[in-house]
mmCIF file of C-alpha atoms and ligand atoms in Angstrom:
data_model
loop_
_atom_site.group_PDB
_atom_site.id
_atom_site.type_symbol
_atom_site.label_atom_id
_atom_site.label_comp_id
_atom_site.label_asym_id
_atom_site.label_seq_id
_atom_site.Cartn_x
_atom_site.Cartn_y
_atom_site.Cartn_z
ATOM 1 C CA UNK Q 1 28.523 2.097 53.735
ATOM 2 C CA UNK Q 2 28.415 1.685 50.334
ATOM 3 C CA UNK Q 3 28.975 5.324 48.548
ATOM 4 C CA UNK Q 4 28.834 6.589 44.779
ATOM 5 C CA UNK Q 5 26.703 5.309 42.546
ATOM 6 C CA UNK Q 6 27.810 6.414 39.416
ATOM 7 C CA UNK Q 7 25.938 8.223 36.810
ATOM 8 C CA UNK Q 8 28.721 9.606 34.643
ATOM 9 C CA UNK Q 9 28.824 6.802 32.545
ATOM 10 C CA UNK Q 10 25.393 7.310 30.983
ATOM 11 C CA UNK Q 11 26.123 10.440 29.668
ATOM 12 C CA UNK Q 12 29.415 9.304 27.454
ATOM 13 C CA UNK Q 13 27.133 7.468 24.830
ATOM 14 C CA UNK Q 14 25.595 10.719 23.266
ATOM 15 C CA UNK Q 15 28.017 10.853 20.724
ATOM 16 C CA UNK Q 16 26.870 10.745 16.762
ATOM 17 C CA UNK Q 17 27.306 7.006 15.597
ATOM 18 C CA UNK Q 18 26.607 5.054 18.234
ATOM 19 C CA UNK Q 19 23.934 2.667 15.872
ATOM 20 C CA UNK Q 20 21.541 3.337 18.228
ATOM 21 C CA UNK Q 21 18.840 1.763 16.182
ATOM 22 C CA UNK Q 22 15.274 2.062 17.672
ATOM 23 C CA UNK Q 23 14.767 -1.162 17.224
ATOM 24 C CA UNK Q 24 11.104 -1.930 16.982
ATOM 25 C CA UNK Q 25 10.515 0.680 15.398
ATOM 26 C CA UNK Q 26 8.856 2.971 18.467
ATOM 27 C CA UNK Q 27 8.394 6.772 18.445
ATOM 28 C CA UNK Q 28 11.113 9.001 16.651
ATOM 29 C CA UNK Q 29 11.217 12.552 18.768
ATOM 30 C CA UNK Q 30 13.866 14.332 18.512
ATOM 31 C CA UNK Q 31 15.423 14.202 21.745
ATOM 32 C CA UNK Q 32 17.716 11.656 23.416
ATOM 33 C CA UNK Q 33 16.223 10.569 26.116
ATOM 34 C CA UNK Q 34 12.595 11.802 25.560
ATOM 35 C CA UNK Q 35 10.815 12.347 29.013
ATOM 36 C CA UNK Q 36 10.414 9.967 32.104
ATOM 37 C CA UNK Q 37 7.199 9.846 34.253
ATOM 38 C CA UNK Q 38 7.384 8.733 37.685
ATOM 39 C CA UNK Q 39 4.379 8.320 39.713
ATOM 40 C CA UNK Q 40 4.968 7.744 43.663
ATOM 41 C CA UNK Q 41 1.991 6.177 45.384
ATOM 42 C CA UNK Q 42 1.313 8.235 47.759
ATOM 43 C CA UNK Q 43 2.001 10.838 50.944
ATOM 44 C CA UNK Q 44 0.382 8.260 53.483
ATOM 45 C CA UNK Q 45 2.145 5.313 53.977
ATOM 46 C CA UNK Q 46 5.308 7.070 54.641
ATOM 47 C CA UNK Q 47 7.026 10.441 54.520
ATOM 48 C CA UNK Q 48 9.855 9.495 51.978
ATOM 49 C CA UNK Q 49 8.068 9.867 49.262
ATOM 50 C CA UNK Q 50 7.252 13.188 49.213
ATOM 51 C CA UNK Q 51 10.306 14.420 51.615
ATOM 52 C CA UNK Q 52 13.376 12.317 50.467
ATOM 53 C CA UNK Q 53 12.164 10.518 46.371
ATOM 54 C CA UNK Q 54 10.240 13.578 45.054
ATOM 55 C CA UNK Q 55 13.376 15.787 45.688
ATOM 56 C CA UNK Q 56 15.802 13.433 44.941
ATOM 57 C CA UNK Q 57 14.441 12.104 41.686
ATOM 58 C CA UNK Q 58 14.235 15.928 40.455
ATOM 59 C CA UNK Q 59 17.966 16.496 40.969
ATOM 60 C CA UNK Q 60 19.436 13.357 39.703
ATOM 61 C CA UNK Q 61 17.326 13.680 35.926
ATOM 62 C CA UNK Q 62 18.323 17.527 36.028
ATOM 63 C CA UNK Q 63 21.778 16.238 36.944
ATOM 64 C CA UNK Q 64 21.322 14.027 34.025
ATOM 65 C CA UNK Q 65 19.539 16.767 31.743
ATOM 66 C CA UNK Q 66 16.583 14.245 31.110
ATOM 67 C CA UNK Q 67 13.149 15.557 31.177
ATOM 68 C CA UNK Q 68 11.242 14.286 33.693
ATOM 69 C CA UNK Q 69 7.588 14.314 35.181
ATOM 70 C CA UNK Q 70 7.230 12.844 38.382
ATOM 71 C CA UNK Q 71 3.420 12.669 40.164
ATOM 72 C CA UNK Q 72 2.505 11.255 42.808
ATOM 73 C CA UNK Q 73 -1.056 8.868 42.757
ATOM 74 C CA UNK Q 74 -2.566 9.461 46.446
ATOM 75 C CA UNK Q 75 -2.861 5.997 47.568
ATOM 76 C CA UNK Q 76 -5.526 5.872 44.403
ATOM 77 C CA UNK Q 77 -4.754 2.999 42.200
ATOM 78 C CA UNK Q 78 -7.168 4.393 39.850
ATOM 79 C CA UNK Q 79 -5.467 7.684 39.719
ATOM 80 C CA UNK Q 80 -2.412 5.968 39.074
ATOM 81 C CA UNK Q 81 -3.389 4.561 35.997
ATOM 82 C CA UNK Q 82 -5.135 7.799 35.092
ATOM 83 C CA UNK Q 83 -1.632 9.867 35.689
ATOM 84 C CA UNK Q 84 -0.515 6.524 33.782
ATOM 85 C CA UNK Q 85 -2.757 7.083 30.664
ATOM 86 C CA UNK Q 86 -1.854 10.748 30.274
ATOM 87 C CA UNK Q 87 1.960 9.996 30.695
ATOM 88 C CA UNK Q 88 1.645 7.930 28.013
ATOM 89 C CA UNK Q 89 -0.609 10.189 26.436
ATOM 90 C CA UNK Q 90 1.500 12.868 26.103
ATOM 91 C CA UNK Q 91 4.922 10.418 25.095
ATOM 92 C CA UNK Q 92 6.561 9.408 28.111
ATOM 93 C CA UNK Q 93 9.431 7.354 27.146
ATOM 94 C CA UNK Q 94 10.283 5.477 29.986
ATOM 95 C CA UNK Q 95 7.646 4.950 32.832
ATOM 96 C CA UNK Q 96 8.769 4.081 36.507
ATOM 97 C CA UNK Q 97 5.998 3.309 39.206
ATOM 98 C CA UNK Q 98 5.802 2.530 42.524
ATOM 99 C CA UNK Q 99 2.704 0.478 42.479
ATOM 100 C CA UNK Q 100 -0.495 0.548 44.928
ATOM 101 C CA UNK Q 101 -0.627 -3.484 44.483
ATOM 102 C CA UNK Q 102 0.693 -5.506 41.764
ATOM 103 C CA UNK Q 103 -2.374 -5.956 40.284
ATOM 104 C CA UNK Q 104 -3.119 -2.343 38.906
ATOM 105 C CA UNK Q 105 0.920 -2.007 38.523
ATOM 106 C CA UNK Q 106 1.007 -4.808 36.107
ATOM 107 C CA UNK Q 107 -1.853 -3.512 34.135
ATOM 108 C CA UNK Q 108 -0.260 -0.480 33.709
ATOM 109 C CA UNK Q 109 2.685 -1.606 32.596
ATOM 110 C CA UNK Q 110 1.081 -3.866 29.694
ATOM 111 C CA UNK Q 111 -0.870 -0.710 28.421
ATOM 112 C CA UNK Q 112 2.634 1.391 28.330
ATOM 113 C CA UNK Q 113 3.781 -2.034 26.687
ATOM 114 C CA UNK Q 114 1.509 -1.518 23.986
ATOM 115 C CA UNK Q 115 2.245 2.208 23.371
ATOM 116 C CA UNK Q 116 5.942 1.395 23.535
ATOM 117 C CA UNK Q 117 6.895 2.873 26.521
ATOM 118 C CA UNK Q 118 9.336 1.002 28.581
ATOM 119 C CA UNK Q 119 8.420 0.721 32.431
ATOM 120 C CA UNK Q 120 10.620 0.423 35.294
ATOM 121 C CA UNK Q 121 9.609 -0.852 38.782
ATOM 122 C CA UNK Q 122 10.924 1.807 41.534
ATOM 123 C CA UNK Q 123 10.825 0.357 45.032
ATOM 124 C CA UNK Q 124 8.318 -2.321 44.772
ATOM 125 C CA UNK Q 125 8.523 -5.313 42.347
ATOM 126 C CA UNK Q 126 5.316 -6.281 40.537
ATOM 127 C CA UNK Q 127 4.614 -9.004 40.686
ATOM 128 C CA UNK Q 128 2.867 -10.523 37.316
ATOM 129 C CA UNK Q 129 4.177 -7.498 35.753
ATOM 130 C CA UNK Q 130 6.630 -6.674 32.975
ATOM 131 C CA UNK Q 131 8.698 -3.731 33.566
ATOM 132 C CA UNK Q 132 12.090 -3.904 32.087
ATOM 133 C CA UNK Q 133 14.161 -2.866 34.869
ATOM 134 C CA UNK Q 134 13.605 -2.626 39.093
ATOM 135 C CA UNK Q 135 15.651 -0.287 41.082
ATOM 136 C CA UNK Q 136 15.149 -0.582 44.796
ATOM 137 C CA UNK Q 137 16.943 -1.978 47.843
ATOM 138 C CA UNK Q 138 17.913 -5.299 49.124
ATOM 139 C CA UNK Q 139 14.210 -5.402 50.690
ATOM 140 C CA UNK Q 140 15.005 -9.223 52.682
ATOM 141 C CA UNK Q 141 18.105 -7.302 54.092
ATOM 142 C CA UNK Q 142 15.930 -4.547 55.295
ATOM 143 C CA UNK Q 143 14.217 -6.841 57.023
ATOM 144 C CA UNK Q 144 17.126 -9.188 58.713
ATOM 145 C CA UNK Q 145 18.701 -5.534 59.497
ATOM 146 C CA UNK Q 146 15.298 -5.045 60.932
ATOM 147 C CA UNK Q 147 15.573 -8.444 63.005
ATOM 148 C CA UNK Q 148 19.113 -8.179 63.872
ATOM 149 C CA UNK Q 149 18.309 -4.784 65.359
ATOM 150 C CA UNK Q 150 15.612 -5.775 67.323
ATOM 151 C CA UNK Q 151 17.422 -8.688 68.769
ATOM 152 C CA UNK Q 152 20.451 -6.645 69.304
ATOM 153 C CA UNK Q 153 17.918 -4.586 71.887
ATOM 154 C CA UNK Q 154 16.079 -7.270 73.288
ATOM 155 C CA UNK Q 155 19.282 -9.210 74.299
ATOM 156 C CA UNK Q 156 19.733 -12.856 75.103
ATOM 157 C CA UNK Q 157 16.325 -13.270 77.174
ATOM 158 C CA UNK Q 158 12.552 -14.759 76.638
ATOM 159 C CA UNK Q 159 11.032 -11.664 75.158
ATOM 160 C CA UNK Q 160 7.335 -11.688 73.352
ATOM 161 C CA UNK Q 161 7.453 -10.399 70.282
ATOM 162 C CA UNK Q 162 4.732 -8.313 67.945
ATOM 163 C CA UNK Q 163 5.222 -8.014 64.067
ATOM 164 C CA UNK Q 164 3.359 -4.867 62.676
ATOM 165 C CA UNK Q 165 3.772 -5.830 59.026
ATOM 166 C CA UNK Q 166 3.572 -3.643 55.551
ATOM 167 C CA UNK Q 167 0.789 -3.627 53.385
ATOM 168 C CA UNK Q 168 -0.435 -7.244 52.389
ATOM 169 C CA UNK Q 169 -0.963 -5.617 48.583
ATOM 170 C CA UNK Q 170 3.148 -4.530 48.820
ATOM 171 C CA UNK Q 171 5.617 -6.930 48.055
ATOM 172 C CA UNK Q 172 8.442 -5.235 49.882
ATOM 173 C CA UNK Q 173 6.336 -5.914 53.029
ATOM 174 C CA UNK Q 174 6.334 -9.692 52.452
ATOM 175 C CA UNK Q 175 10.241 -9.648 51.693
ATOM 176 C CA UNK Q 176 10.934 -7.410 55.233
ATOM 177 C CA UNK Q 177 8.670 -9.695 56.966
ATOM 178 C CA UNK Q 178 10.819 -12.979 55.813
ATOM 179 C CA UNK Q 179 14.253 -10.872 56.106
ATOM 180 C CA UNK Q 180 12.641 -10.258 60.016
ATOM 181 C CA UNK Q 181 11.715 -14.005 60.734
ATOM 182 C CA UNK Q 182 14.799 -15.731 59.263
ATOM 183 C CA UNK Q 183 16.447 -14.047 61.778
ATOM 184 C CA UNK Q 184 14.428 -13.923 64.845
ATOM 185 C CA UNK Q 185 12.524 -17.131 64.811
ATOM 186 C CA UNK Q 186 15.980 -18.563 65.012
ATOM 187 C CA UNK Q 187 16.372 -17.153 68.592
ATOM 188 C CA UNK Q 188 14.834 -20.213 70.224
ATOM 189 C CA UNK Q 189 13.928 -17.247 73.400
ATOM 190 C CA UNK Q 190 11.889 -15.330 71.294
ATOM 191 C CA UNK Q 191 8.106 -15.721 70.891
ATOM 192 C CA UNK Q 192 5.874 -14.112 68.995
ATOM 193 C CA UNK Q 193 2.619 -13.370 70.469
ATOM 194 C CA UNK Q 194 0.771 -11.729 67.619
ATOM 195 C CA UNK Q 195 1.402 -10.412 63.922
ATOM 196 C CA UNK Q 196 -0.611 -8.132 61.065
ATOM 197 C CA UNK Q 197 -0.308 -6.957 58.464
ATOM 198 C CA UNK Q 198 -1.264 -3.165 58.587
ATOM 199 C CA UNK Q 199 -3.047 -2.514 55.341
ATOM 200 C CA UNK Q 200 -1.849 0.307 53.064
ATOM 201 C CA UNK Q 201 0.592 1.212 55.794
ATOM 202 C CA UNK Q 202 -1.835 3.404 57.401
ATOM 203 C CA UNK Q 203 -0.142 4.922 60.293
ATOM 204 C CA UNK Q 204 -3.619 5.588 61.970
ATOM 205 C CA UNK Q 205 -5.122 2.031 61.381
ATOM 206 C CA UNK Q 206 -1.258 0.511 62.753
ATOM 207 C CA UNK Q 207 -2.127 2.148 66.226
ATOM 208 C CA UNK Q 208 -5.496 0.357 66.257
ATOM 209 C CA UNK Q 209 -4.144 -3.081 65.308
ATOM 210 C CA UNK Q 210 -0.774 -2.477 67.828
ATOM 211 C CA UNK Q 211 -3.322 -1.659 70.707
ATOM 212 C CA UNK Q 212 -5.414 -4.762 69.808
ATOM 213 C CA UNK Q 213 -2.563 -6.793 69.495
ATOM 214 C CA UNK Q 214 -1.124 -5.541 72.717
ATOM 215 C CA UNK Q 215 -4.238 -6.220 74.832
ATOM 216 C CA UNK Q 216 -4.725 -9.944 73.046
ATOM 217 C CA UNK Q 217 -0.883 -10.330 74.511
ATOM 218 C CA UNK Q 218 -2.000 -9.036 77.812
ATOM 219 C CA UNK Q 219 0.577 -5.939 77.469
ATOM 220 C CA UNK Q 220 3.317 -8.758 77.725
ATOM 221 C CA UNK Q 221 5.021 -7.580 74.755
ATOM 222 C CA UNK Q 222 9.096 -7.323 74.942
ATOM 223 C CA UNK Q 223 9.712 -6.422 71.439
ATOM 224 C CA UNK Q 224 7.732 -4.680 67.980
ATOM 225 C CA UNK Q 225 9.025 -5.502 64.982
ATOM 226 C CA UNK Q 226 7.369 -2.552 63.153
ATOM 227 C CA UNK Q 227 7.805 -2.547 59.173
ATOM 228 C CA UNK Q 228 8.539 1.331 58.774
ATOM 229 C CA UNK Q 229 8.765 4.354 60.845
ATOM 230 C CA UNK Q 230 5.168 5.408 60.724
ATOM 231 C CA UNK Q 231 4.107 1.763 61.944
ATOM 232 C CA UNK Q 232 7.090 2.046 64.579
ATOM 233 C CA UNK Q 233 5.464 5.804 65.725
ATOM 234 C CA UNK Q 234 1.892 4.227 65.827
ATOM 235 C CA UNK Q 235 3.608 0.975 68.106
ATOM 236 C CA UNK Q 236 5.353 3.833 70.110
ATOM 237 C CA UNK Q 237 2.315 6.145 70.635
ATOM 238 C CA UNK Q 238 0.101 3.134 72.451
ATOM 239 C CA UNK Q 239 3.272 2.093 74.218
ATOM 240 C CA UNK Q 240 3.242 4.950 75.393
ATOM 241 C CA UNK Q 241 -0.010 5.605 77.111
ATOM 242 C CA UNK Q 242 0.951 1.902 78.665
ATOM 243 C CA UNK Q 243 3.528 3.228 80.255
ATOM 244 C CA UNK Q 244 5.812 0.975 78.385
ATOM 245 C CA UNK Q 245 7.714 3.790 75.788
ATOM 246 C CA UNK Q 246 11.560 2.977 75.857
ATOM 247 C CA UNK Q 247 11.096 -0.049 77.347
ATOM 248 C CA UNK Q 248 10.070 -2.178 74.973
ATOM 249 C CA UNK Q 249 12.008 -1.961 71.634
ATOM 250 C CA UNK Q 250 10.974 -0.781 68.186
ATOM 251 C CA UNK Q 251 12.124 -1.337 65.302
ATOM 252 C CA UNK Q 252 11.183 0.912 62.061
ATOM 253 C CA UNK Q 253 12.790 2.122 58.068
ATOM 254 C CA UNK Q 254 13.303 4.729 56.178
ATOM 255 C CA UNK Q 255 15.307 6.995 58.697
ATOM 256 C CA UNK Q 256 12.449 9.822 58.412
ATOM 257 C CA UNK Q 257 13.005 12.934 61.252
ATOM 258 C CA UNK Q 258 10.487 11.655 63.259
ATOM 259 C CA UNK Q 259 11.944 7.834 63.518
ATOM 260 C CA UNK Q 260 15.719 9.249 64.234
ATOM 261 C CA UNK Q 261 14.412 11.257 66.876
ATOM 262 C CA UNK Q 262 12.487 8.468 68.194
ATOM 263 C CA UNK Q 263 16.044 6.683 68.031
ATOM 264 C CA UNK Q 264 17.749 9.518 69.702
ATOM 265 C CA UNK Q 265 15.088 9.577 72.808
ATOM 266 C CA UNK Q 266 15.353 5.877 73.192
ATOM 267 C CA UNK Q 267 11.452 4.959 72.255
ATOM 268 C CA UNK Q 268 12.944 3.172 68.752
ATOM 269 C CA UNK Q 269 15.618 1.281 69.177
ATOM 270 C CA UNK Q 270 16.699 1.429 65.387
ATOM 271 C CA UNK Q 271 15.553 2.483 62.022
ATOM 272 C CA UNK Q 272 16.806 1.509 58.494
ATOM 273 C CA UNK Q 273 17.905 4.239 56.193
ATOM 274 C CA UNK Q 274 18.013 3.870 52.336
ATOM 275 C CA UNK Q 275 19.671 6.410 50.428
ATOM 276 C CA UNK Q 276 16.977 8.631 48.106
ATOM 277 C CA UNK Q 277 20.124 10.133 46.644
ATOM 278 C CA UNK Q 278 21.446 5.919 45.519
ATOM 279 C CA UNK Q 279 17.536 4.828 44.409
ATOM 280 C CA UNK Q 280 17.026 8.095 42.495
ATOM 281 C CA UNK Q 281 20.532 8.326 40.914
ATOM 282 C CA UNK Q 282 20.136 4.408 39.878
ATOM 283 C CA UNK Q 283 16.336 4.762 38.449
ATOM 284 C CA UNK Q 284 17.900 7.470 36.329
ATOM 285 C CA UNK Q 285 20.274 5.684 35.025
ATOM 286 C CA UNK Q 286 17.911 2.812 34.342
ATOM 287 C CA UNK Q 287 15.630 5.464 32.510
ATOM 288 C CA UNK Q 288 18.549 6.806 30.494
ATOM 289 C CA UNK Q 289 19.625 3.338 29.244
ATOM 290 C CA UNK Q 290 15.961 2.730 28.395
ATOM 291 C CA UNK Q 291 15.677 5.396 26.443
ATOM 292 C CA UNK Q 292 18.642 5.518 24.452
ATOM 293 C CA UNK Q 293 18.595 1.977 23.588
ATOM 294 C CA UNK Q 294 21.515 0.939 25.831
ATOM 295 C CA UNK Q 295 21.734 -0.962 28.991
ATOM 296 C CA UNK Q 296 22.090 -0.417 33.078
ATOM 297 C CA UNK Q 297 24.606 -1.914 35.066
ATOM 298 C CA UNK Q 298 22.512 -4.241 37.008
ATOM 299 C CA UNK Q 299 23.112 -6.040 40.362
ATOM 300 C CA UNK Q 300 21.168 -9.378 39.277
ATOM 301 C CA UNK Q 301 17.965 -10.402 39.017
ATOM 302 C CA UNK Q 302 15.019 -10.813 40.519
ATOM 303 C CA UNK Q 303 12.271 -13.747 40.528
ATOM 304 C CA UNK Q 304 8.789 -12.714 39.969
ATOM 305 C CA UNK Q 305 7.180 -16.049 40.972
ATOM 306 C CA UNK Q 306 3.594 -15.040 40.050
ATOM 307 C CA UNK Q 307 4.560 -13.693 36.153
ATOM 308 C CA UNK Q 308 7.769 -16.609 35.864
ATOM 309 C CA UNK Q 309 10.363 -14.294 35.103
ATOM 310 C CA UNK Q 310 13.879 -12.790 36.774
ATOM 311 C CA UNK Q 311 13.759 -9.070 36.544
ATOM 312 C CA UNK Q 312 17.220 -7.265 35.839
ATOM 313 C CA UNK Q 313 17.780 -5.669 39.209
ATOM 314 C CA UNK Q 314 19.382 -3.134 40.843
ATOM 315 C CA UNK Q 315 19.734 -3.607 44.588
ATOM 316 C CA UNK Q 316 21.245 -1.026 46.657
ATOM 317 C CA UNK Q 317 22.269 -1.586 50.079
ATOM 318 C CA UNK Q 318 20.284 -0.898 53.390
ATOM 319 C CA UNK Q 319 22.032 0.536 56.155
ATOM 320 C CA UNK Q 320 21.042 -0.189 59.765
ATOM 321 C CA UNK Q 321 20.740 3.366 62.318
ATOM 322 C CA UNK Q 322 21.026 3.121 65.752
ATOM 323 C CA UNK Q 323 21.716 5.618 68.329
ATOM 324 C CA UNK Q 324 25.275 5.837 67.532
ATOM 325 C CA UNK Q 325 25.380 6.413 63.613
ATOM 326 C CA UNK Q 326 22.456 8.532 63.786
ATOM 327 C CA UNK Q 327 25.094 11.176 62.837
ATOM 328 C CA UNK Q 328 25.881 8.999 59.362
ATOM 329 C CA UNK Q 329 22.532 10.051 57.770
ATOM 330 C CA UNK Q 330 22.601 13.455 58.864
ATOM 331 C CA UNK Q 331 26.027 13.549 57.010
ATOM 332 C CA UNK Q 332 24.656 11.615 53.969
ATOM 333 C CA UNK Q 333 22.331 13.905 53.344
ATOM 334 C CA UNK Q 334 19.076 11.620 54.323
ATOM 335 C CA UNK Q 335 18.302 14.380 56.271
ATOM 336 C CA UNK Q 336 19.346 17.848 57.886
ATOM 337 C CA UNK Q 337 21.167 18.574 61.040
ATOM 338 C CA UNK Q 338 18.060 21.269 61.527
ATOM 339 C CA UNK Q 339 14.985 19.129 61.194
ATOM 340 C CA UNK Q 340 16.192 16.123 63.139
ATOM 341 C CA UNK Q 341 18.279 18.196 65.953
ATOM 342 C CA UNK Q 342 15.428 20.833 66.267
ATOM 343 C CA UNK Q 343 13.982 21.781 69.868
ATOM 344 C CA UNK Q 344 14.106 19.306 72.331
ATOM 345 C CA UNK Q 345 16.435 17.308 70.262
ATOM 346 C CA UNK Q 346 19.204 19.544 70.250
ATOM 347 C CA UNK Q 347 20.331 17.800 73.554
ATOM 348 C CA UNK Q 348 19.986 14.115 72.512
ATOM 349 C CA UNK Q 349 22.208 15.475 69.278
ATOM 350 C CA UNK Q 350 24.765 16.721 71.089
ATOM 351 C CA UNK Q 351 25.243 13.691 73.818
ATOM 352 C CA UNK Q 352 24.899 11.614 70.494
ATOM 353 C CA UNK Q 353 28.016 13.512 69.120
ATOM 354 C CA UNK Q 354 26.218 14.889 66.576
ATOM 355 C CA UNK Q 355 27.046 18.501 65.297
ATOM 356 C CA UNK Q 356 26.142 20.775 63.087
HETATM 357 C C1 BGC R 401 9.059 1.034 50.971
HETATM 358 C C2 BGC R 401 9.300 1.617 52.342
HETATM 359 C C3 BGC R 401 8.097 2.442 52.774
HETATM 360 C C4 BGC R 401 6.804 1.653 52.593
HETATM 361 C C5 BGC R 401 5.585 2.521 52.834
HETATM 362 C C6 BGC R 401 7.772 0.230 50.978
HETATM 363 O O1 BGC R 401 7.514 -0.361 49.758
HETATM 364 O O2 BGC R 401 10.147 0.224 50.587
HETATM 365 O O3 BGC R 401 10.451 2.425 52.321
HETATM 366 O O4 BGC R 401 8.207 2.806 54.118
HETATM 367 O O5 BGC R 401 6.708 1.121 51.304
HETATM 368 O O6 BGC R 401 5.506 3.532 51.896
#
């Protein structure tokens, strides 16, 4: 598992004469770094936001001493570009989004373009966009981990397989998706006997589409590749009432309590978990080198067919959780020993080696 991402090298530059010429000639406050806005896009689609980013965010720019603002947009693109407005409004610096669809992202980013502000893409790439950095995962890893997982369950056997698919509006969706196929549809066994896309990741509307899905199949469905935790839940819930729960494997991201117990009772047979801690730390440092006219230590780039551009990138890397390194996130700090091992858990901790 890949461990420290460093920020202590963004705080060295602060010294008097580093010619750190504004260069166009932007906004001249007094501070360093000015302030950041973040706007997350919403508490829906999937429990990180609020539980793992929010926090996370707030300590790494106290940890870095930069200002920060961080709102969160509902699932309402139009509120995001109202939160955007007043950010900007009130001097934002640097402005990070997660974007509702790249669409409303891009605009966005062209009005803080025309204010000055320099925009950074958390999470999700816009596409047709113009932000000067994106921090995020390896998103076609998540999904071959995703694959890999699921096919690690399923075995060497002919097993029907259902894809429960991110938002069509998110392009982290499309790159799990392709991660997912590369490596199943090379298992000549495997079929798949229906695929969605559930739209805005609504957890509720996933259930409707899985049990749809599951009766077009005739309930012969071996296998869910389910984009995220809350789709994997929804999958799990209508197995469930089928009788089916535990049997047929389901695959999910973002490690939240409710996915590693899943994991732990045997209904999920793995989740993906992507350090808050690494995404926040390396959006900060992005910010900081924004706004102090230096630069981040990027990964590489990445291709935004639609606006014909490679983005400077940094890519952190996904970690596949299954029942036996469960423990790893709990000990990473993804999430506590109290929320995941709470009631009924507590056993399927302990048998999992997992202590306090
Ligand atoms: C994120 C996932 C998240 C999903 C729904 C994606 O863009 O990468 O971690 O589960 O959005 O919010």
């Amino acid at each position: 598992m890949s461990a420290t991402f460093a920020l202590a090298g963004c705080g060295s530059d602060d010294g008097g004469d580093d010619g750190n010429n504004a260069g166009d000639g932007g906004s001249s406050n007094g501070g360093e770094t000015g302030k950041v806005g973040v706007i997350l896009p919403d508490t829906e689609s999937s429990v990180r936001w609020e539980s793992a980013d929010r926090p996370a965010l707030e300590a790494a720019f106290e940890e870095a001493g930069v200002e920060a603002d961080i709102q969160n947009a509902e699932g309402d693109a139009e509120r995001m570009t109202q939160i955007a407005d007043t950010m900007i409004g009130d001097g934002v610096t640097v402005l990070a989004i997660v974007n509702l669809d790249s669409e409303s992202g891009a605009a966005i980013q062209e009005k803080a373009a025309t204010a000055g502000v320099a925009t950074i893409d958390y999470d999700r790439l816009t596409l047709g966009g113009s932000a000067d950095y994106y921090v995020s995962f390896d998103n076609t890893v998540v999904g071959e981990l995703q694959g890999q997982g699921l096919a690690d369950c399923l075995g060497e056997k002919d097993a029907n397989i259902v894809y429960l698919n991110g938002s069509p509006t998110d392009n982290n969706a499309t790159l799990f998706a392709e991660g997912a196929h590369s490596v199943l549809d090379a298992i000549d066994s495997y079929k798949v006997v229906g695929e969605q896309a559930v739209p805005d990741w609504d957890n509720e509307e996933a259930a409707t589409i899985f049990q749809q899905l599951y009766t077009a199949a005739d309930g012969k469905v071996d296998g869910v590749l389910a984009a995220n935790d809350g789709l994997g839940g929804a999958a799990i819930g209508v197995l469930e009432a089928n009788g089916q729960a535990g049997k047929v494997p389901v695959t999910g991201q973002d490690a939240t309590v409710e996915g590693l117990q899943n994991v732990l009772a045997g209904t999920q047979c793995m989740t993906v978990y992507k350090s808050a801690k690494l995404e926040a730390a390396a959006l900060a440092e992005a910010a900081i080198a924004l706004a102090t006219g230096g630069e981040a230590e990027t990964t590489g780039t990445t291709e935004d067919a639609e606006g014909g551009r490679d983005v400077p990138s940094i890519l952190l890397d996904p970690v596949s959780i299954t029942k036996d390194n469960v423990g790893d996130v709990i000990a990473d700090g993804g999430q506590s020993y109290a929320d995941v091992c709470s009631g009924e858990y507590a056993d399927l901790c302990t048998e999992a080696g997992i202590t306090e």
